[in-house]
mmCIF file of C-alpha atoms in Angstrom:
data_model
loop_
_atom_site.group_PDB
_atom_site.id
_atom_site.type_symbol
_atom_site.label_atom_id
_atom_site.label_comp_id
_atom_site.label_asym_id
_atom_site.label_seq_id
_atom_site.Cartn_x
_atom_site.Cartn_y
_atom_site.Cartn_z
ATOM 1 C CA UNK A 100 35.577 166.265 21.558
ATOM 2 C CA UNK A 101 37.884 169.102 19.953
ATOM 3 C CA UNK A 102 38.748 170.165 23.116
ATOM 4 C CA UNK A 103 41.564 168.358 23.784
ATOM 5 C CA UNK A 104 43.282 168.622 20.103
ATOM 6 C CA UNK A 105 42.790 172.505 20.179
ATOM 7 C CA UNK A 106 44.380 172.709 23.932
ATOM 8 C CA UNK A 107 46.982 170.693 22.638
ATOM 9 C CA UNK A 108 47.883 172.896 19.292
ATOM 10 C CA UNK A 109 47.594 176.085 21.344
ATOM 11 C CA UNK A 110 50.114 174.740 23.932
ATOM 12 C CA UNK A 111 52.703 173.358 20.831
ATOM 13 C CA UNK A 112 52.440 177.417 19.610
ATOM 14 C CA UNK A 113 53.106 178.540 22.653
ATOM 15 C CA UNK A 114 55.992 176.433 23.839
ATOM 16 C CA UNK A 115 58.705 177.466 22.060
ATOM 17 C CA UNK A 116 57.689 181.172 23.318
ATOM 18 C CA UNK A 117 57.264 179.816 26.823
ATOM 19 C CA UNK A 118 60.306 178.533 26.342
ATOM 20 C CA UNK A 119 62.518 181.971 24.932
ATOM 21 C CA UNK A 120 60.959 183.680 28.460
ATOM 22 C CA UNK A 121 61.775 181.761 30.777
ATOM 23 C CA UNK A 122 65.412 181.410 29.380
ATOM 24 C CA UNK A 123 67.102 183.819 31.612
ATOM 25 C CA UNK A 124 64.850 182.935 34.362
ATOM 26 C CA UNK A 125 66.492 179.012 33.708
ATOM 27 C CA UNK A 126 70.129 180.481 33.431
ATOM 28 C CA UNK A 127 69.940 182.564 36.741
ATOM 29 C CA UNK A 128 68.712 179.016 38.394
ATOM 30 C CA UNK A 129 71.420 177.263 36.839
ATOM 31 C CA UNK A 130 73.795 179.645 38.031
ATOM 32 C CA UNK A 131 72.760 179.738 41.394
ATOM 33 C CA UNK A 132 72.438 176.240 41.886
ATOM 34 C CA UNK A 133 76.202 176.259 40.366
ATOM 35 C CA UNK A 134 77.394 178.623 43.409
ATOM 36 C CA UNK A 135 75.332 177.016 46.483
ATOM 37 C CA UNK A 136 77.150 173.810 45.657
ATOM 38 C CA UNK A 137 73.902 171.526 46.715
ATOM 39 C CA UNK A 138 73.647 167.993 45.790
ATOM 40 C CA UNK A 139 70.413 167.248 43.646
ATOM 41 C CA UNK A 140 68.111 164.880 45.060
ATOM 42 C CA UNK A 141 65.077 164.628 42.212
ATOM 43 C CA UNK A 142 62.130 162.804 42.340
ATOM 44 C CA UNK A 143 59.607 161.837 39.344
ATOM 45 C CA UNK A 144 56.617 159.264 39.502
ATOM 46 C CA UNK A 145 53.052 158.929 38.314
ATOM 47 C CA UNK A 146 52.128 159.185 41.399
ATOM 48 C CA UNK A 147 53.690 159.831 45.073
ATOM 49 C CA UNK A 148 56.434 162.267 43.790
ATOM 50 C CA UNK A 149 54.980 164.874 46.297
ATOM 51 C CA UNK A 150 54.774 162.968 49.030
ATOM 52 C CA UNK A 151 58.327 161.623 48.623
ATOM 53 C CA UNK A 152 59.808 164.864 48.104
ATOM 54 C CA UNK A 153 58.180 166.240 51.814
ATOM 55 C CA UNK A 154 59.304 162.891 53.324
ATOM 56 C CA UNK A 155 62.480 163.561 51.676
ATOM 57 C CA UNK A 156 63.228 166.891 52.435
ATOM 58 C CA UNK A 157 62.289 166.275 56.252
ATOM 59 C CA UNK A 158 64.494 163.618 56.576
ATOM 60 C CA UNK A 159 67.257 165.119 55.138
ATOM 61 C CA UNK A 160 66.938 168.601 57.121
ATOM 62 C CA UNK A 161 68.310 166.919 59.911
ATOM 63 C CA UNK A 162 71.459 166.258 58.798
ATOM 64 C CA UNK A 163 72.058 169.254 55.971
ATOM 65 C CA UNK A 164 70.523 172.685 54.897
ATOM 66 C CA UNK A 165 67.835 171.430 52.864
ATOM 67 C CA UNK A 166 65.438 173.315 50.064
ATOM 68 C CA UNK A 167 62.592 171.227 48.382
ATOM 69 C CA UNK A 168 60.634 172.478 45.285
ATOM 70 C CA UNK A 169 57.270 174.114 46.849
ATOM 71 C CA UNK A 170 53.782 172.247 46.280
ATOM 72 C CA UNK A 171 53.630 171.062 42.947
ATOM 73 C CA UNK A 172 56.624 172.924 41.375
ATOM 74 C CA UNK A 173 57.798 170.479 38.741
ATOM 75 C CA UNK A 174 58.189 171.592 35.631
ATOM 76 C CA UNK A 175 60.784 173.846 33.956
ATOM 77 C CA UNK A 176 59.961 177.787 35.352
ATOM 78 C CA UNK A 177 58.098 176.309 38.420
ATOM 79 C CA UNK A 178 62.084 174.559 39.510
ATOM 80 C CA UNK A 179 63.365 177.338 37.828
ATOM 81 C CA UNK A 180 61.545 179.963 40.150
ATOM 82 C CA UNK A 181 61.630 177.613 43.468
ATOM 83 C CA UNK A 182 65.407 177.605 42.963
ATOM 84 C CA UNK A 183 65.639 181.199 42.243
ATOM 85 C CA UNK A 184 63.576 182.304 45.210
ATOM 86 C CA UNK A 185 64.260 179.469 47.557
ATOM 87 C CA UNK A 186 67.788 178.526 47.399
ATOM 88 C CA UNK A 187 70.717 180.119 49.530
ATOM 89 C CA UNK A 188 74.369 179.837 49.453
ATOM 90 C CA UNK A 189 74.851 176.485 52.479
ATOM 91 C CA UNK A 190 72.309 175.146 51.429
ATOM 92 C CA UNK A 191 73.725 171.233 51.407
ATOM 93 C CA UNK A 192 70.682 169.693 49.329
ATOM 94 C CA UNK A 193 67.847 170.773 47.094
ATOM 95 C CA UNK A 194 65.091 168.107 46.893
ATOM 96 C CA UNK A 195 63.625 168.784 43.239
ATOM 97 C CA UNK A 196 60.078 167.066 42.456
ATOM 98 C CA UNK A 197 60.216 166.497 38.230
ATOM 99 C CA UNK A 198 56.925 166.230 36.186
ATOM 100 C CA UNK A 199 56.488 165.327 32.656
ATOM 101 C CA UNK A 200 54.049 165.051 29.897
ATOM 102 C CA UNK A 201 56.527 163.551 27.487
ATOM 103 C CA UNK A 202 59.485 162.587 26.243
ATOM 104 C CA UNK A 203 63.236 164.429 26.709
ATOM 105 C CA UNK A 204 61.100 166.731 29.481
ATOM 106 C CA UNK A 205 62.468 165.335 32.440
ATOM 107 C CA UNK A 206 66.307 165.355 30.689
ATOM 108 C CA UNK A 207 65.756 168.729 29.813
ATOM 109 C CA UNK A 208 65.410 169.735 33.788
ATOM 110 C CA UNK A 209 68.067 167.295 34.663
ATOM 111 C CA UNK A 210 70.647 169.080 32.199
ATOM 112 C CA UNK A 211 70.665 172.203 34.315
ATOM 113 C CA UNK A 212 69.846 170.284 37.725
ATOM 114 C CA UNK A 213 71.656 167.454 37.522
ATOM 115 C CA UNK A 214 71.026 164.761 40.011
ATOM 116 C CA UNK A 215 73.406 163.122 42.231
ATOM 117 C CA UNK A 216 70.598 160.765 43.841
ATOM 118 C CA UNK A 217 67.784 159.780 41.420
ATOM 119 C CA UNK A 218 64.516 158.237 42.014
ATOM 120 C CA UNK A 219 61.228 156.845 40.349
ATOM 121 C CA UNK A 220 57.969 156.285 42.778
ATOM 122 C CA UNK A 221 55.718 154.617 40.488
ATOM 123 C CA UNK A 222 54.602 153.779 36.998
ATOM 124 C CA UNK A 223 51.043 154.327 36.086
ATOM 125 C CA UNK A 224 48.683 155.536 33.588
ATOM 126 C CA UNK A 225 48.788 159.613 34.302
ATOM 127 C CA UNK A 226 49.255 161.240 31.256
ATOM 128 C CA UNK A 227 48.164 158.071 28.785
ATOM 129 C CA UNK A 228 46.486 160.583 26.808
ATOM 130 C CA UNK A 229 50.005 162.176 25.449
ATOM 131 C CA UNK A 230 52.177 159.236 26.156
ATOM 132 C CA UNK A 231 49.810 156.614 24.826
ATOM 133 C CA UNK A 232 51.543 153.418 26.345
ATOM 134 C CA UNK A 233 52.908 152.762 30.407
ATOM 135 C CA UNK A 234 56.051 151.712 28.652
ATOM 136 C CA UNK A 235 56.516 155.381 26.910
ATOM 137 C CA UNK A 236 55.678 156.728 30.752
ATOM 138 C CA UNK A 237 58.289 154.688 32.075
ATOM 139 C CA UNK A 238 60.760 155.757 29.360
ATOM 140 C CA UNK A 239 59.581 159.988 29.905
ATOM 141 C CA UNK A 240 60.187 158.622 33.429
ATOM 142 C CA UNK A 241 63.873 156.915 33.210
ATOM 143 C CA UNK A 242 65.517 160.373 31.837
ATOM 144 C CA UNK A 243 66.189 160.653 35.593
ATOM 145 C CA UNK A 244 68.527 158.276 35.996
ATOM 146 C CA UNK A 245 70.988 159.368 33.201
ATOM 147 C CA UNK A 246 73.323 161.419 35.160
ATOM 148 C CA UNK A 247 72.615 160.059 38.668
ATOM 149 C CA UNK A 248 75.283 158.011 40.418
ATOM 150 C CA UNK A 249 72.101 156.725 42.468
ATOM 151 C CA UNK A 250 69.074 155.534 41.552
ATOM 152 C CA UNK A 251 65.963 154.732 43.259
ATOM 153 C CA UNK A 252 63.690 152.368 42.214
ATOM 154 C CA UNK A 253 60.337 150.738 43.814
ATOM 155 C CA UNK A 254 60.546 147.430 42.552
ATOM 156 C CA UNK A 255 57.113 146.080 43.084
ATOM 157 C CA UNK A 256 56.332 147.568 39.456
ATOM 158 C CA UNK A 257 57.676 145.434 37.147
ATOM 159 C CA UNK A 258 58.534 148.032 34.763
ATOM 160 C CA UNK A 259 60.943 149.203 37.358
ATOM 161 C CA UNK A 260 62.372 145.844 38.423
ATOM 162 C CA UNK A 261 63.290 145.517 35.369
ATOM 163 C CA UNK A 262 64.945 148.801 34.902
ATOM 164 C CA UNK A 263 66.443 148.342 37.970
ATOM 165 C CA UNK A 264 68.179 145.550 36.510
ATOM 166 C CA UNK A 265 69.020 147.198 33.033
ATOM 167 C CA UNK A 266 70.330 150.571 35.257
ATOM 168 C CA UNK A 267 72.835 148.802 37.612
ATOM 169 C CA UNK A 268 75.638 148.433 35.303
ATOM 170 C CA UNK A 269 75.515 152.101 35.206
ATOM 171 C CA UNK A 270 74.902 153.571 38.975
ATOM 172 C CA UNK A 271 74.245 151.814 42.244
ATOM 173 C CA UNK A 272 70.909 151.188 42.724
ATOM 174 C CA UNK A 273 68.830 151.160 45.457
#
């Protein structure tokens, strides 16, 4: 029963250090990502962010150079490192899979890879044990859409109809 409470402390120490390390690592991404000149396609979800990112990517690869983050690479060194290592100068797209366990996560990787397209797969109760609520999930979730000029959204959740609704006035959504 402690289990989780002491995982969670150790991580909250160690985040911050986590954090200082992989600084340059983030900067160096940024930077390249700067000089290839790709548009950002990202992808979040509860579930099915993988398997939109492959369809994605594949899609996309016939019309453009196109890099997607490896496996399961979602979170801040794992983008930072797929972009580092993956990236090239003509490449026309980099597909980016986000994860989250919380809020200002996600608009912490879209500050240095911002978005151009935007899009949310589903809303569902993965990580209820940090987030506590699906509404909190679908807020972690929305920090996607802040800087996109598209967003898209699989209605059939109500949670995203209605943020459809609320996120047109800002960005065409799809």
């Amino acid at each position: 029963l402690v289990m989780p409470v002491l995982v969670d402390a150790v991580l909250a120490v160690a985040a911050p250090i986590e954090k200082a390390l992989g600084s340059r690592w983030v900067r160096s991404a940024s930077e390249a990502l700067g000089r290839s000149g790709a548009t950002v396609v990202a992808i979040t979800g509860s579930y099915g962010k993988t398997t939109t990112k492959v369809a994605t990517a594949h899609l996309l690869a016939g019309l453009t150079p196109t890099v997607a983050s490896p496996a399961s690479f979602n979170n801040r060194m794992g983008l930072a490192r797929a972009i580092n290592e993956h990236l090239t100068p003509g490449t026309g797209v980099f597909v980016a899979e986000m994860g989250t366990y919380g809020a200002g996560e996600i608009a912490e990787l879209c500050s240095w890879i911002p978005p151009k397209v935007a899009a949310i797969t589903a809303i569902g109760p993965v990580h209820l044990e940090r987030m506590r609520t699906l509404d909190a999930i679908a807020a972690a979730k929305r920090e996607i859409l802040a800087l996109a000029e598209v967003g898209v959204l699989d209605i059939d959740d109500r949670r995203l109809a209605a943020m459809a609704v609320e996120e047109a006035a800002s960005r065409r959504i799809v």
